[in-house]
Tab-separated table of C-alpha atoms in Angstrom:
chain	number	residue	atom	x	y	z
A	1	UNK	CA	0.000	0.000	0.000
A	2	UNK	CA	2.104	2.760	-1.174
A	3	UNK	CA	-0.451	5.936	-1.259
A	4	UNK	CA	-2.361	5.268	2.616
A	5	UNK	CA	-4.437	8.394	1.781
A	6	UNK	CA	-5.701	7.168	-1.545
A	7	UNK	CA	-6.345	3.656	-0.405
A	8	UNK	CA	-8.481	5.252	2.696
A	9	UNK	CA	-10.276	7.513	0.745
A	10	UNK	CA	-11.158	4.401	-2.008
A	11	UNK	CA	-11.989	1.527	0.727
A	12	UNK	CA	-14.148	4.266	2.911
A	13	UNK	CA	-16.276	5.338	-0.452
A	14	UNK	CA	-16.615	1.358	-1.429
A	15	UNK	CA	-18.043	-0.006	1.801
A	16	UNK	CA	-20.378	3.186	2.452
A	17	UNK	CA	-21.516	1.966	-1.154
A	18	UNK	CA	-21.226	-1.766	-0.918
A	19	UNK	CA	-21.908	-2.691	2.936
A	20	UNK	CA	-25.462	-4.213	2.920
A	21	UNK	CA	-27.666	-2.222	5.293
A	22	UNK	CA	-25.087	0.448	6.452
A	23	UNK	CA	-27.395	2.614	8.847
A	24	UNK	CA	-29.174	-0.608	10.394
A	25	UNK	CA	-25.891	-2.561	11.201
A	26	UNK	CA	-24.410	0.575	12.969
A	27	UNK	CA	-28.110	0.873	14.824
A	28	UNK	CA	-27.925	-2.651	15.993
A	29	UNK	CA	-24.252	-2.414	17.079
A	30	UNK	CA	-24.810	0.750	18.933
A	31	UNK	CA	-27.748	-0.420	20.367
A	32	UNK	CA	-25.844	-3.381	21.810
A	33	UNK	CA	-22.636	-1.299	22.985
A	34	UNK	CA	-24.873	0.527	24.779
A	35	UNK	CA	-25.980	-2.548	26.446
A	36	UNK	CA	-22.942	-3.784	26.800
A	37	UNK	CA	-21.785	0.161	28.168
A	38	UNK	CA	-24.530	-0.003	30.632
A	39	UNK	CA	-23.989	-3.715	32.025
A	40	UNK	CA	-20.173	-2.698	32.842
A	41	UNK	CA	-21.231	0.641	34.746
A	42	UNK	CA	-23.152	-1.542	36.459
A	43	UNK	CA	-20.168	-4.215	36.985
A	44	UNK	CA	-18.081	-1.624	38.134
A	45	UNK	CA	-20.741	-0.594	40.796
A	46	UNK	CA	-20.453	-3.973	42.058
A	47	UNK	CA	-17.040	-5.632	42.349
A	48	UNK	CA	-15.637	-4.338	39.529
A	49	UNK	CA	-15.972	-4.561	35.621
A	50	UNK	CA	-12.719	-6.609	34.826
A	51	UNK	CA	-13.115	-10.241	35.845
A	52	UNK	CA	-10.061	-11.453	38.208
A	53	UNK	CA	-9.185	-15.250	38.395
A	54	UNK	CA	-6.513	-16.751	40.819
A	55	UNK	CA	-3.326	-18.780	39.447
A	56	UNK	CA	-3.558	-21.404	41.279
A	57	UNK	CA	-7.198	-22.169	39.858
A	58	UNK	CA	-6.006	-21.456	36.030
A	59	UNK	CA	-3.025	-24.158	37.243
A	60	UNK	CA	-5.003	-26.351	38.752
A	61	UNK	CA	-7.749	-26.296	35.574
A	62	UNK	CA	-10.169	-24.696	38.174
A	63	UNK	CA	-11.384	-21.936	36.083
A	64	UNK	CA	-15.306	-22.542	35.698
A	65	UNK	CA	-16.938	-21.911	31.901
A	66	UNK	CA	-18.966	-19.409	33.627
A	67	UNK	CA	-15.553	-17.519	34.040
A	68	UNK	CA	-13.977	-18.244	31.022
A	69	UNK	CA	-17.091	-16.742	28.904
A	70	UNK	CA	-17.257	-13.546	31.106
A	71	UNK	CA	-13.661	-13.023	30.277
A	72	UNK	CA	-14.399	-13.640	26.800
A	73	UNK	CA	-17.323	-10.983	26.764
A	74	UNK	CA	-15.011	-8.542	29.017
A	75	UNK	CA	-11.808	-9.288	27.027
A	76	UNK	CA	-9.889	-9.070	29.771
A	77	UNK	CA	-8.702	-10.248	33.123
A	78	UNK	CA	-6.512	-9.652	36.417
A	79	UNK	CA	-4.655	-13.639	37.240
A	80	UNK	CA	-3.970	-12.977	40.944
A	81	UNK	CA	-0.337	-14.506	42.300
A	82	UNK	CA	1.568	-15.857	38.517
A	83	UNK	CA	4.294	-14.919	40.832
A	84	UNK	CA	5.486	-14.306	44.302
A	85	UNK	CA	5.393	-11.202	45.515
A	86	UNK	CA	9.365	-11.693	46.552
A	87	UNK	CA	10.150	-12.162	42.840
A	88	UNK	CA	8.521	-9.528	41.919
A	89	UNK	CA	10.020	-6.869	44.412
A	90	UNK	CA	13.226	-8.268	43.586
A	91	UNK	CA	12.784	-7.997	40.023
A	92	UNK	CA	11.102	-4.229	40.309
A	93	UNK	CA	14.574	-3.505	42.370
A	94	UNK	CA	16.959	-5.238	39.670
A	95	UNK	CA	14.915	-3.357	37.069
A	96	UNK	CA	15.892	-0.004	39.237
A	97	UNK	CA	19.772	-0.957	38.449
A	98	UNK	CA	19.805	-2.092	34.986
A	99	UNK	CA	18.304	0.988	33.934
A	100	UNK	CA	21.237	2.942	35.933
A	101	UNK	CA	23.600	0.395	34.456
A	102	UNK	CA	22.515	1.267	31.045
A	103	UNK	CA	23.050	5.071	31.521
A	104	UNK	CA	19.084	5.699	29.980
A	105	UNK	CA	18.038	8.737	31.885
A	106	UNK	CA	21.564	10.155	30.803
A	107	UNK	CA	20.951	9.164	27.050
A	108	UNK	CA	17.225	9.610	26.501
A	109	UNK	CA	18.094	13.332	24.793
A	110	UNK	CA	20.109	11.513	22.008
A	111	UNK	CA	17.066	9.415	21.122
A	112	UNK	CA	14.145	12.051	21.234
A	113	UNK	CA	11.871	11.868	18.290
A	114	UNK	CA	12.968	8.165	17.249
A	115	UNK	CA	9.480	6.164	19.131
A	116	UNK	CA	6.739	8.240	16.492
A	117	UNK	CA	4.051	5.447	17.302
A	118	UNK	CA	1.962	7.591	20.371
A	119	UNK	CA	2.763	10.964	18.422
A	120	UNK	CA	-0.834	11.353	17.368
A	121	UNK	CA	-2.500	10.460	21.143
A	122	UNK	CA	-3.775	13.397	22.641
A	123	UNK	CA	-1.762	12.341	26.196
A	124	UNK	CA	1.620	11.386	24.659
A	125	UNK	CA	3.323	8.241	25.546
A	126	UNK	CA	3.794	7.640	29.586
A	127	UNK	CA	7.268	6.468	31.274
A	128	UNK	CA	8.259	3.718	29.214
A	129	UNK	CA	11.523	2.521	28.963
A	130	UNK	CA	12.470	0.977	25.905
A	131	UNK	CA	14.924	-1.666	27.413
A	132	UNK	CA	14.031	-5.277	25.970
A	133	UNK	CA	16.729	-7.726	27.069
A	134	UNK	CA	17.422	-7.054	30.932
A	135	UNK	CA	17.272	-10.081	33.586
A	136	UNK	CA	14.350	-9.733	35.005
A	137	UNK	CA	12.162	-9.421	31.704
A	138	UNK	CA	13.685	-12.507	30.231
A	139	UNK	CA	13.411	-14.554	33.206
A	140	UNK	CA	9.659	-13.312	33.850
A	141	UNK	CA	8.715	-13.742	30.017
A	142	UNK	CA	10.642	-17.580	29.764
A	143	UNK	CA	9.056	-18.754	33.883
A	144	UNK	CA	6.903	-21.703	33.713
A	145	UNK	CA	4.009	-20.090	35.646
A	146	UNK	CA	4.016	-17.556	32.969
A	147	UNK	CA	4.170	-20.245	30.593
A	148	UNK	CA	0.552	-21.978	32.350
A	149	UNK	CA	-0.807	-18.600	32.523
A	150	UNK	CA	-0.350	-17.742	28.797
A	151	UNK	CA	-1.243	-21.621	27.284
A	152	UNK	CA	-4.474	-20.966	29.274
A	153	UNK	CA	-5.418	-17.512	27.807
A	154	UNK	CA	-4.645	-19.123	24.474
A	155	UNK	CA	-7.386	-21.692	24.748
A	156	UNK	CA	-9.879	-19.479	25.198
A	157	UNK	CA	-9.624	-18.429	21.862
A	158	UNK	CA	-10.728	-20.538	18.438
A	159	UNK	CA	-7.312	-22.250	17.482
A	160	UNK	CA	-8.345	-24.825	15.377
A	161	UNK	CA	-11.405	-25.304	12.773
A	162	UNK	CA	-12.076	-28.140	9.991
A	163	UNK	CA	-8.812	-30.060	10.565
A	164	UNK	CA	-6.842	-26.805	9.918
A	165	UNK	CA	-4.888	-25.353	13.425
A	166	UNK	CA	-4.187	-21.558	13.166
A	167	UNK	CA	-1.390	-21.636	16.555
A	168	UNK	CA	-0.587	-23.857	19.025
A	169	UNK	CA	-2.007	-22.758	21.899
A	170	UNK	CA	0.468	-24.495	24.096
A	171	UNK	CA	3.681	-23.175	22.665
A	172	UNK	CA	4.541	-19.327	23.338
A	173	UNK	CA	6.786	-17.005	21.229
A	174	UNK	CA	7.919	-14.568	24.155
A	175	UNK	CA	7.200	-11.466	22.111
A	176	UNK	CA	9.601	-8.580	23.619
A	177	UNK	CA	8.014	-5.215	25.164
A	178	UNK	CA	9.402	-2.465	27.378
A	179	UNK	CA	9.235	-1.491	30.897
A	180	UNK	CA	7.360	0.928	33.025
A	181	UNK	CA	8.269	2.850	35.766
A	182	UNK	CA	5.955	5.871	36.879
A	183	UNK	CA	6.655	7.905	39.751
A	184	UNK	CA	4.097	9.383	42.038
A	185	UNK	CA	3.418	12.767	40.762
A	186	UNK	CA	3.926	12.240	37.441
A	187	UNK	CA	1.325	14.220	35.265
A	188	UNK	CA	2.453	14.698	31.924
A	189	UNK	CA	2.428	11.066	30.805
A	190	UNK	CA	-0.879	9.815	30.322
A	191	UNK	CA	-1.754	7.562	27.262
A	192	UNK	CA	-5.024	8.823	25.697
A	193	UNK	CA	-7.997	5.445	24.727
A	194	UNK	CA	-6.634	3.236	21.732
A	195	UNK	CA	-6.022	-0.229	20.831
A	196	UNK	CA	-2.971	-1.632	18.658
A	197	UNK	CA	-4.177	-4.836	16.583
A	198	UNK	CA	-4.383	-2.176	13.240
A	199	UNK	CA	-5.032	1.610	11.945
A	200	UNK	CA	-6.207	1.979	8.784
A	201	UNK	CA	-5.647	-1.038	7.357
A	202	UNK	CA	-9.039	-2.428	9.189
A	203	UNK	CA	-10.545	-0.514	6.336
A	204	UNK	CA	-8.060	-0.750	3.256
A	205	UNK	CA	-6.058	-3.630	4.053
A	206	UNK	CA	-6.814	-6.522	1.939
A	207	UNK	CA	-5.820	-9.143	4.592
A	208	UNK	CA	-8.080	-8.015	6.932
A	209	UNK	CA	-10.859	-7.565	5.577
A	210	UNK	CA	-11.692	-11.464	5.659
A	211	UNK	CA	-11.565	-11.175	9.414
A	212	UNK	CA	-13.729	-8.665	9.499
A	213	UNK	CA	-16.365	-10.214	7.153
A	214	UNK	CA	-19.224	-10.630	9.460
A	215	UNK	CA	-19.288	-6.767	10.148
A	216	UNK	CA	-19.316	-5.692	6.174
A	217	UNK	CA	-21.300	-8.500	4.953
A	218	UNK	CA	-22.749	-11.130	7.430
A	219	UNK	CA	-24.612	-10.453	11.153
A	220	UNK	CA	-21.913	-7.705	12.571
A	221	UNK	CA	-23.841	-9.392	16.124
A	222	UNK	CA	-21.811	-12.398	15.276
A	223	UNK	CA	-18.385	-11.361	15.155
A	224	UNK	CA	-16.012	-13.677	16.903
A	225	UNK	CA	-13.332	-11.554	18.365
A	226	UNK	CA	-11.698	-14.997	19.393
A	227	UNK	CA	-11.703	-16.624	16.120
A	228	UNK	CA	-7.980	-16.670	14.773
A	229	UNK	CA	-8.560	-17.935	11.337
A	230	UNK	CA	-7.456	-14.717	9.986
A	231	UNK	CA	-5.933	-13.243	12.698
A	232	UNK	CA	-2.670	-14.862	11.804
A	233	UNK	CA	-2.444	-13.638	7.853
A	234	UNK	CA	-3.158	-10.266	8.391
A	235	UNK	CA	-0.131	-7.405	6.976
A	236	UNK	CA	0.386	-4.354	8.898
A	237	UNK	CA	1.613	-0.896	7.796
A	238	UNK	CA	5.348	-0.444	8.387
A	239	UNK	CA	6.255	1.324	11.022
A	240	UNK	CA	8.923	1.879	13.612
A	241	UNK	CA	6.662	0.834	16.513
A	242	UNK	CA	3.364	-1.223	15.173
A	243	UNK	CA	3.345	-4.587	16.431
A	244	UNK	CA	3.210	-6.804	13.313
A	245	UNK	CA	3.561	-10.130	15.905
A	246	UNK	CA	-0.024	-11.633	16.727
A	247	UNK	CA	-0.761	-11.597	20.294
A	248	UNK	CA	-3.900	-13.189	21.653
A	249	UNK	CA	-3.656	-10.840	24.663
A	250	UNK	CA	-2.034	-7.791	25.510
A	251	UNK	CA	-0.591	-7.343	29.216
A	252	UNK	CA	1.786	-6.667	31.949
A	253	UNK	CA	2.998	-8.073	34.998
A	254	UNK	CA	2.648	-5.277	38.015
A	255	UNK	CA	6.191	-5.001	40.144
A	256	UNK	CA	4.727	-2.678	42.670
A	257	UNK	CA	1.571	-2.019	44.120
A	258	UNK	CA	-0.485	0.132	42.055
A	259	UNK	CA	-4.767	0.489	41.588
A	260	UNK	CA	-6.786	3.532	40.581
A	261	UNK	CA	-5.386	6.825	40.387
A	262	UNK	CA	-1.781	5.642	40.268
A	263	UNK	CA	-1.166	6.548	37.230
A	264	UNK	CA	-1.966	2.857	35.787
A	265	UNK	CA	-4.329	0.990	33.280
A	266	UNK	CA	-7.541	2.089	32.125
A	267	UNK	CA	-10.020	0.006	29.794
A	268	UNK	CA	-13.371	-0.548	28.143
A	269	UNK	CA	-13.796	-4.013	28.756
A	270	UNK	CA	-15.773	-4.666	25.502
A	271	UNK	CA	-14.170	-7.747	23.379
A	272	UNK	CA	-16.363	-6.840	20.344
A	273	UNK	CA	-16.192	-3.088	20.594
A	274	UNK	CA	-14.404	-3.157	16.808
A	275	UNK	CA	-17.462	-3.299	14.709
A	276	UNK	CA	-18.876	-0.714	15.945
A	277	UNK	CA	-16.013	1.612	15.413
A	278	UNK	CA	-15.479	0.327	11.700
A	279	UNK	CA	-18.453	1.562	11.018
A	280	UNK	CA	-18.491	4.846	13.317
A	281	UNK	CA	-16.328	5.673	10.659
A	282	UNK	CA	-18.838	4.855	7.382
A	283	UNK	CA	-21.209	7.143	8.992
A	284	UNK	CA	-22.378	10.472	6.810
A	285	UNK	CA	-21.136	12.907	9.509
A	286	UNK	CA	-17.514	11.189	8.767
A	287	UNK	CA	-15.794	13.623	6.120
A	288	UNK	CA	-14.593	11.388	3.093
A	289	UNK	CA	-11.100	10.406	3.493
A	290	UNK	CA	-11.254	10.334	7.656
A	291	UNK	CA	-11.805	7.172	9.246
A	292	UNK	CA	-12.473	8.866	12.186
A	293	UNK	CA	-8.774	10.192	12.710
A	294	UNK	CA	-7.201	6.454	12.291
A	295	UNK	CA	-3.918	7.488	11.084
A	296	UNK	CA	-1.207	4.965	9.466
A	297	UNK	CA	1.894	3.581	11.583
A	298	UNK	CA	-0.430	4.645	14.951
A	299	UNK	CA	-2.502	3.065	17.657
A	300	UNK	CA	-6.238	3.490	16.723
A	301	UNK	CA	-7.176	6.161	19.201
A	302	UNK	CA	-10.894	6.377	20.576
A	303	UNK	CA	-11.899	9.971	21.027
A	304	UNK	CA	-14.736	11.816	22.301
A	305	UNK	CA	-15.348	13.619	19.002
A	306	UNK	CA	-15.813	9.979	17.393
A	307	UNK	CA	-16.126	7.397	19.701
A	308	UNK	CA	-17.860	8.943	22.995
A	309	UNK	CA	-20.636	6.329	23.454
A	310	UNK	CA	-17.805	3.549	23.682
A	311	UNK	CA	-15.700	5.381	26.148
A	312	UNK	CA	-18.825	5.727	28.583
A	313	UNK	CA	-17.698	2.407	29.427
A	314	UNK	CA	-13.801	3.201	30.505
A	315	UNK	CA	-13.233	1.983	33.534
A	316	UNK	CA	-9.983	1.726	35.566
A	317	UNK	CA	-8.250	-1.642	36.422
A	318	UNK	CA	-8.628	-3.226	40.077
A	319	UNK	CA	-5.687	-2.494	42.859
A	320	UNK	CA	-2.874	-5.013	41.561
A	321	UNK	CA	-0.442	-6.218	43.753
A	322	UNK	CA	3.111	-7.069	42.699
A	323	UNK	CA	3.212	-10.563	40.759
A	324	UNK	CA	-0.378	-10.177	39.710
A	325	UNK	CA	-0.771	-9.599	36.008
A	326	UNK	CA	-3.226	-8.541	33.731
A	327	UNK	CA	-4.176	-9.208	29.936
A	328	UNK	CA	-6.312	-7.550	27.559
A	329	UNK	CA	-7.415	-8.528	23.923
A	330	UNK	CA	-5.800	-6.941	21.155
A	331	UNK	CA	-8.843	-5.212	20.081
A	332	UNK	CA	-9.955	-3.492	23.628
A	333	UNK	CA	-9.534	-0.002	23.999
A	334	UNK	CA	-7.247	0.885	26.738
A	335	UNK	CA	-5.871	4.306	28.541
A	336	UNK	CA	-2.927	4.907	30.610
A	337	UNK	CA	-4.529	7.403	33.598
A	338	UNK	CA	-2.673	11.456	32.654
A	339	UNK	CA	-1.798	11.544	36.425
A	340	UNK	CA	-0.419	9.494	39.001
A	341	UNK	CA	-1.493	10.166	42.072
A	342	UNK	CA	-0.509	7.515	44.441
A	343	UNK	CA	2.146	7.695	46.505
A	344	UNK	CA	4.443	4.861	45.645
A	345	UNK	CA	5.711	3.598	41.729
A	346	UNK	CA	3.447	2.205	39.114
A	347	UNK	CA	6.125	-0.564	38.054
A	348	UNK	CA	5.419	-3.083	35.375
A	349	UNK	CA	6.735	-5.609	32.478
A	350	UNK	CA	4.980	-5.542	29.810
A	351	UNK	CA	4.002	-9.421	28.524
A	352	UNK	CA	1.329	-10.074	26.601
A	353	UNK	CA	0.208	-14.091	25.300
A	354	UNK	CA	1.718	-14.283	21.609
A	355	UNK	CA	1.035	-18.137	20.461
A	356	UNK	CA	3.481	-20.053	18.222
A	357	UNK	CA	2.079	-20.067	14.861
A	358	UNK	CA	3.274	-18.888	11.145
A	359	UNK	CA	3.697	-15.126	12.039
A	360	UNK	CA	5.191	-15.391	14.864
A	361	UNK	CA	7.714	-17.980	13.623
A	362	UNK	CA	8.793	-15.262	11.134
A	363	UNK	CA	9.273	-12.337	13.222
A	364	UNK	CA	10.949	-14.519	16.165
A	365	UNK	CA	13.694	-15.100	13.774
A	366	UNK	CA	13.950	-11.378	13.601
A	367	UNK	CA	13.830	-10.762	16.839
A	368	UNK	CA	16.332	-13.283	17.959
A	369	UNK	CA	18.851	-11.887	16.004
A	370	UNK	CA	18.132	-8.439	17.842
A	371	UNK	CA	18.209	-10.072	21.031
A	372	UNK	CA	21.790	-11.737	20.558
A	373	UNK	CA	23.025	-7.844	19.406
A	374	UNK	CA	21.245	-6.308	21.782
A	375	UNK	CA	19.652	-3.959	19.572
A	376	UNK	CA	15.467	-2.951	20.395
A	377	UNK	CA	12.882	-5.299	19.451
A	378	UNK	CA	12.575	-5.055	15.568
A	379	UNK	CA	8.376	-3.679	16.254
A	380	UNK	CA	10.157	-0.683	17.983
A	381	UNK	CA	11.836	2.476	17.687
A	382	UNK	CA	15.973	1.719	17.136
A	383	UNK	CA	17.213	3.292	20.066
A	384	UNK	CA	19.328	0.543	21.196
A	385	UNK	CA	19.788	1.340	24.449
A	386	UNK	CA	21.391	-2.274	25.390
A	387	UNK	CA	24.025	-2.383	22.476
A	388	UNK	CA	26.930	-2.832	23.709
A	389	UNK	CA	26.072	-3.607	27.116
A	390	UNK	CA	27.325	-6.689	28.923
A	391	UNK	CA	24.601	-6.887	31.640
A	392	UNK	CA	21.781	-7.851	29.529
A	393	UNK	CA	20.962	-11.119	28.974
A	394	UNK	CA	22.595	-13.705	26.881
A	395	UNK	CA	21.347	-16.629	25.329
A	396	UNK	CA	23.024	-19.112	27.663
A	397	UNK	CA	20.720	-17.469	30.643
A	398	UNK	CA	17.862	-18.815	28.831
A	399	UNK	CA	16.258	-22.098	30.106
A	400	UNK	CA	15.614	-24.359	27.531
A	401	UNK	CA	12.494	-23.351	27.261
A	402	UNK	CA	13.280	-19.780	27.322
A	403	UNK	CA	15.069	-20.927	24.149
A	404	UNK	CA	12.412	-22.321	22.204
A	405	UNK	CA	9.978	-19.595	22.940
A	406	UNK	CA	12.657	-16.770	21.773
A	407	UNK	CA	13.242	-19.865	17.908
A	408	UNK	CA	16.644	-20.108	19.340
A	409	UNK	CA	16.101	-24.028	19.997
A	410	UNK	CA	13.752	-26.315	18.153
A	411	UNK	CA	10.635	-27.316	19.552
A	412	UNK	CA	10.438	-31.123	20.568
């Protein structure tokens, strides 16, 4: 896709054209995310909108269907305890000195301008460090309880169909994110609503618009934001920062204690919230050639211009307590809250749930060869903090299982 403007301007005009029964698909999906809006103000009222499951019942295979399908509706949850809290104040501490080690605060003004992917969110990007390779992450990403936590998340999606298996839900590709450290006080570092899985190219894109075939031609009420039969072809726009890896879930594991206003996670715990916002953007008040200010190479922001009866439902995550870790569907909007008011660090690793399968075989090969350099993960910005550096992980720190999850060592 070599003119994005063009190819927006085209796709928008076609489907406003060719989509059977524009207005009374968008009536029908607004009328059930306002439903679905109203059930989670309610959920939040009483315990809290974001279902929360214990390890040792995923481990143990404990986790009722009940659960499993009110995660599936929420796309999201909080797994209490996939690690001590011990291991995770020592990691939040080790994380404290590799990021001395590495000299980052001292060398952030060379890399200014290089990480473009938050440029266009209202709230800029929040205290992220973009270190990849450092102790703690790898061990965290490669430990078995991780391993558990992510193989169940995986099954909770469609993996198979006909004979044909998209991923392995039991094998994980350990898909490398950044850090996050906020300090209390911090006000200038909020991340405005968006979600990552695609821009534009949920309109333009040829390979996605089979996943999305339900909402243009079928019932848009039976989209399957679980189904991964096309999850795993689709192309993404290059960019220095768009994750072209296919995660089933998003997430992060918390190092420090951290709930509402600290500065932490916001969400709108809709799983199907995507239809509705395709076509938010096919609507008549939509000027032609503005999919409702989706921009290539960006996160698809949510505004209040666009997209304010969907953010009626954000809601901030539950107090999480260090060890506990939370995951969210590709496709759920999420926030980062502008100000943290607490009075201790909002600490976390980011690790999502990224399933062996075709695509993530390709870029793992990528990425391993960044990971023995030590340059960034190949999805973001090259700032390279860890070049050079000896106190980053090398391969033979990785269990073997580490190993196979990073392609450096066959699967058995």
């Amino acid at each position: 896709m070599t003119d994005v403007p063009r190819a927006v301007a085209e796709a928008q005009r076609e489907l406003r054209a060719e989509v059977p029964d524009l207005q009374g698909r968008y009536r029908r999906l607004t009328e059930a995310l306002n439903d679905e809006v109203s059930a989670i103000r309610a959920e939040q009222a009483n315990g809290g909108a974001v279902p929360e499951v214990a390890f040792a019942d995923v481990a143990a295979g404990r986790v009722t269907p009940a659960q499993a399908a009110r995660i599936k509706r929420r796309g999201c949850v909080v797994v209490r305890g996939v690690f001590d809290r011990a291991q995770a104040e020592a990691w939040n501490a080790e994380v404290g000195r590799y990021i001395d080690a590495v000299g980052y605060l001292d060398r952030m003004k060379d890399k200014a301008g290089l990480d473009k992917y938050f440029s266009a969110l209202a709230s800029s990007r929040p205290q992220i460090y973009s270190l990849y390779w450092s102790k703690p992450q790898m061990e965290a990403r490669q430990h078995e309880r991780q391993a558990t936590t992510r193989a169940w998340l995986n099954r909770l999606w469609t993996f198979e169909k006909n004979g044909r298996r998209f991923f392995d839900p039991d094998r994980q590709f350990n898909y490398a994110d950044r850090i996050r450290r906020r300090e209390p006080g911090d006000a200038s570092l909020g991340l405005s609503p968006h979600s990552d899985g695609g821009s534009v190219e949920r309109w333009c894109e040829p390979s996605f618009r089979p996943l999305y075939r339900e909402v243009f031609e079928g019932d848009p009420l039976k989209f399957d934001p679980f189904d991964a039969e096309y999850r795993i072809a689709t192309r993404e726009i290059p960019s220095p920062a768009v994750c072209s890896a296919f995660r089933t879930f998003q997430g992060w594991t918390a190092l420090s204690r951290q709930g509402p206003g600290d500065g932490t996670l916001r969400l709108v715990p809709v799983a199907a919230s995507t239809p509705w916002m395709l076509l938010r953007a096919l609507q008549p008040d939509v000027p032609e050639g503005d999919l409702c200010g989706a921009q290539a190479g960006r996160a698809l922001g949510a505004s209040p211009q666009w997209h304010a009866p969907l953010l009626e439902g954000l809601v901030s995550i539950p107090v999480m307590e260090p060890g506990d870790a939370i995951f969210w569907h590709s496709d759920v909007i999420h926030a980062v809250e502008d100000r943290h008011a607490g009075t201790g660090p909002s600490n976390v690793i980011y690790i999502g749930a990224a399933p062996w399968c075709d695509k993530n075989e390709a870029f793992a090969h990528r990425q391993a060869a960044a990971f023995l350099e030590g340059r960034s993960s190949p999805d973001f910005a090259p700032e390279d903090y860890e070049l050079g550096f000896g106190g980053r992980t090398t391969v033979d720190e990785l269990s073997p299982l580490g190993q196979q999850q990073m392609g450096l060592r066959p699967w058995g």
